[in-house]
XYZ file of C-alpha atoms in Angstrom:
291
model
C 47.475 104.117 123.293
C 44.628 106.182 121.871
C 42.922 104.964 118.712
C 39.870 106.865 117.478
C 38.315 105.589 114.277
C 35.566 107.095 112.143
C 34.403 107.190 108.568
C 36.307 110.393 107.776
C 38.771 110.786 110.619
C 41.443 108.615 112.225
C 43.765 109.700 115.021
C 46.483 107.550 116.580
C 48.244 109.348 119.449
C 50.749 107.399 121.560
C 52.305 108.892 124.707
C 55.708 107.449 125.633
C 56.499 107.009 129.364
C 59.427 109.266 130.357
C 61.271 106.363 131.995
C 61.738 104.692 128.629
C 64.843 106.711 127.884
C 67.719 108.129 129.896
C 70.125 109.277 127.193
C 70.481 112.671 125.594
C 67.747 112.199 122.998
C 64.419 111.269 124.541
C 61.293 110.293 122.654
C 58.205 112.056 123.998
C 55.440 110.792 121.746
C 54.559 109.866 118.181
C 51.378 109.516 116.170
C 49.430 109.583 112.928
C 46.308 111.411 111.802
C 44.012 111.571 108.803
C 42.972 115.148 109.434
C 39.516 116.586 109.022
C 39.044 119.628 106.795
C 40.453 122.742 108.434
C 41.866 120.857 111.418
C 44.472 123.107 113.035
C 46.836 123.670 115.948
C 48.076 126.963 117.385
C 49.299 129.563 117.434
C 51.377 128.162 120.275
C 54.790 126.951 121.378
C 56.302 123.583 122.272
C 59.012 122.850 124.819
C 60.449 120.085 122.630
C 61.104 119.210 118.996
C 58.117 118.127 116.911
C 58.565 116.852 113.360
C 55.645 116.142 111.006
C 55.895 114.069 107.816
C 53.072 114.537 105.296
C 51.860 111.351 103.615
C 48.949 112.776 101.614
C 46.884 115.901 101.030
C 48.019 119.402 101.834
C 47.936 122.078 104.499
C 49.473 125.308 105.706
C 52.363 125.971 108.078
C 52.979 129.413 109.557
C 56.114 130.508 111.385
C 57.565 133.990 111.908
C 54.654 135.444 109.955
C 55.443 133.387 106.842
C 52.787 130.953 105.587
C 53.820 127.990 103.439
C 51.623 125.528 101.583
C 52.905 122.010 102.205
C 51.986 118.802 100.414
C 52.750 115.094 100.215
C 56.383 114.070 100.795
C 57.242 117.235 102.701
C 58.084 117.570 106.383
C 58.079 120.494 108.790
C 59.990 120.901 112.026
C 58.959 122.824 115.137
C 61.744 123.626 117.593
C 61.383 124.378 121.305
C 60.040 127.879 121.883
C 58.988 128.596 118.288
C 55.522 130.099 117.755
C 53.793 128.164 114.992
C 50.385 127.488 113.480
C 49.387 124.777 111.051
C 46.107 123.819 109.422
C 44.751 121.159 107.080
C 43.447 122.296 103.703
C 39.673 122.726 103.384
C 39.450 120.673 100.185
C 42.298 118.145 100.459
C 43.202 117.876 104.156
C 46.553 116.323 104.856
C 47.419 113.017 106.435
C 50.586 113.148 108.480
C 52.636 111.406 111.124
C 54.632 113.091 113.849
C 57.390 112.436 116.334
C 58.097 114.582 119.403
C 61.440 114.429 121.196
C 64.036 116.339 123.199
C 67.803 116.333 122.808
C 71.035 118.154 123.517
C 74.039 118.583 121.262
C 72.933 115.590 119.238
C 70.064 117.685 117.868
C 72.197 120.676 116.918
C 71.889 119.744 113.243
C 68.193 120.684 113.475
C 69.246 124.310 113.976
C 71.812 124.566 111.191
C 72.122 124.554 107.440
C 68.954 124.243 105.402
C 66.663 123.827 108.403
C 67.930 127.017 110.040
C 66.203 129.007 107.298
C 62.982 127.212 106.434
C 62.114 124.387 108.898
C 60.699 122.585 105.842
C 62.341 119.832 103.802
C 61.510 116.932 101.502
C 61.181 113.273 102.498
C 60.499 111.246 99.380
C 58.641 107.926 99.471
C 61.817 105.892 99.044
C 63.548 107.548 101.998
C 64.322 105.115 104.823
C 63.148 107.720 107.341
C 59.564 107.050 106.233
C 60.081 103.307 106.687
C 61.379 103.725 110.242
C 58.617 106.181 111.115
C 55.959 103.720 109.936
C 57.576 100.959 111.996
C 57.557 103.291 114.989
C 53.831 103.906 114.540
C 53.221 100.152 114.713
C 55.109 99.839 118.012
C 53.239 99.702 121.322
C 55.058 102.104 123.662
C 53.733 100.329 126.754
C 54.954 96.852 125.854
C 57.801 95.779 128.207
C 60.005 94.761 125.292
C 59.503 98.024 123.386
C 62.221 100.079 125.104
C 65.000 99.010 122.736
C 62.790 99.005 119.639
C 61.533 102.520 120.321
C 65.015 103.814 120.939
C 66.419 102.070 117.884
C 63.692 103.250 115.508
C 63.914 106.811 116.810
C 67.668 106.919 116.220
C 67.311 105.270 112.803
C 64.671 107.814 111.833
C 66.764 110.776 112.971
C 69.902 109.330 111.422
C 68.200 109.221 108.018
C 67.005 112.801 108.446
C 70.524 113.802 109.391
C 71.997 111.863 106.471
C 69.707 113.563 103.986
C 70.475 117.027 105.300
C 74.191 116.372 105.691
C 74.453 115.311 102.057
C 73.617 118.945 101.324
C 75.647 120.360 104.194
C 79.065 118.705 104.201
C 80.531 121.162 106.684
C 77.726 120.404 109.113
C 78.526 116.699 108.942
C 82.132 117.413 109.839
C 81.143 119.562 112.822
C 78.740 116.964 114.173
C 81.364 114.237 113.825
C 83.812 116.370 115.771
C 81.242 116.788 118.535
C 80.807 113.023 118.614
C 84.545 112.594 119.163
C 84.481 115.087 122.036
C 81.412 113.511 123.634
C 83.050 110.100 123.318
C 86.186 111.380 125.061
C 84.211 113.007 127.871
C 82.162 109.858 128.361
C 85.357 107.795 128.623
C 86.778 110.133 131.272
C 83.558 110.138 133.303
C 83.414 106.332 133.320
C 87.116 105.652 133.882
C 88.513 108.539 135.959
C 88.881 106.211 138.965
C 91.290 104.028 137.005
C 94.935 104.818 136.310
C 94.260 106.333 132.880
C 95.907 109.173 130.993
C 95.335 111.153 127.829
C 96.899 108.343 125.778
C 94.097 106.023 126.897
C 91.456 108.590 125.956
C 93.032 109.073 122.524
C 93.197 105.324 121.966
C 89.515 104.963 122.852
C 88.411 107.788 120.552
C 90.610 106.496 117.739
C 92.253 109.712 116.570
C 95.784 110.975 116.138
C 96.874 112.459 119.482
C 97.955 115.791 118.042
C 94.707 116.230 116.099
C 92.601 115.118 119.060
C 94.315 117.546 121.455
C 93.822 120.412 119.021
C 90.171 119.498 118.464
C 89.516 119.114 122.199
C 91.076 122.479 123.007
C 89.185 124.197 120.193
C 85.831 122.857 121.384
C 86.253 123.090 125.170
C 88.948 125.759 125.535
C 90.980 123.397 127.700
C 93.518 120.646 127.051
C 92.527 116.973 127.475
C 95.081 116.603 130.283
C 93.705 119.591 132.182
C 90.126 118.377 131.707
C 91.015 114.968 133.143
C 92.719 116.553 136.153
C 89.873 118.988 136.804
C 87.303 116.214 136.610
C 89.280 114.131 139.103
C 89.611 117.120 141.435
C 85.861 117.661 141.256
C 85.218 114.059 142.275
C 87.885 114.268 144.990
C 86.212 117.332 146.511
C 82.898 115.491 146.566
C 84.475 112.553 148.413
C 86.285 114.829 150.871
C 83.035 116.618 151.643
C 80.741 113.606 151.902
C 82.868 110.719 153.219
C 85.410 109.993 155.939
C 87.775 108.185 153.578
C 91.472 108.776 154.168
C 93.230 111.045 151.681
C 95.152 108.070 150.295
C 91.913 106.173 149.697
C 90.401 109.165 147.942
C 93.510 109.483 145.796
C 93.100 105.912 144.597
C 89.355 106.438 144.123
C 89.986 109.190 141.584
C 92.755 107.438 139.676
C 95.965 108.426 141.492
C 98.338 105.608 142.422
C 100.567 107.904 144.506
C 98.762 109.886 147.273
C 101.592 112.437 147.270
C 101.049 113.242 143.593
C 97.335 113.525 144.272
C 97.832 115.951 147.159
C 100.229 118.015 145.072
C 97.779 118.194 142.153
C 94.862 118.950 144.490
C 96.647 121.890 146.137
C 97.693 123.248 142.752
C 94.156 123.225 141.360
C 92.075 123.878 144.479
C 94.463 126.129 146.372
C 94.578 124.144 149.614
C 95.578 120.640 150.652
C 92.958 117.858 150.709
C 93.013 117.772 154.522
C 92.532 121.522 154.827
C 89.746 121.444 152.251
C 87.931 118.837 154.341
C 88.363 120.907 157.518
C 87.128 124.069 155.826
C 84.143 122.234 154.381
C 83.245 120.805 157.800
C 83.469 124.276 159.361
C 81.200 125.730 156.688
C 78.621 123.007 157.291
C 78.838 123.570 161.043
C 78.247 127.302 160.664
C 75.340 126.772 158.264
C 77.150 128.254 155.260
C 76.096 126.695 151.951
């Protein structure tokens, strides 16, 4: 934790250890600063998302050649790879807090709707996002017990940002919810493929009508749920055939097939050769140095 205090300037800059998080959204750092007059950053790029919330004063944010004057209760977002510059006003320099993070599909809403055009939005004083951000600033990232608090506050903060934006972008909310269903289904398959599960089990876990789920899954991934489950099992089976000496029947059970014959039949259909021949061919390739 870095805490520099002075009569006219205060900077709190907390770096979060990378091991704190292992899921798709990862908190990099967060902080707070009472900026000096003319304090600036850039032009430059980030390799992660960086979101500033202005608590007081004003400043200037430049992106794509457009300069905007920002004041209290506004926020500005910097996405990975964007060239930006921002500077505190010379007369009334801003005070702001920031949060830096990375994420996959869960952060897609930061590229759509209102934010896709301006990167600037309002966060009024009563917004819960401000409350969670302030709680985050009071959290010591290096405390052993902070891992769950940091993760929880980060998600609460982003959820309030998402909620505010989705109130204005109803279609976006629907799309994100659909992605959540798909991610939930994929996660279930990845954690349970070794069990005797089928599409009905996936549908039950996700909690949707089977017909709607199948249509949604195919629309998003261009493949049916049944085919995805089979392909994932075949992928795992090939890994076991290449890296272990397990019998074909044992591998069949390891990837969720009760009947080794059905497994071998499915394997040949999707891979083109039998499990035994695949193992032989893989061994020959390793022996000849082919990767």
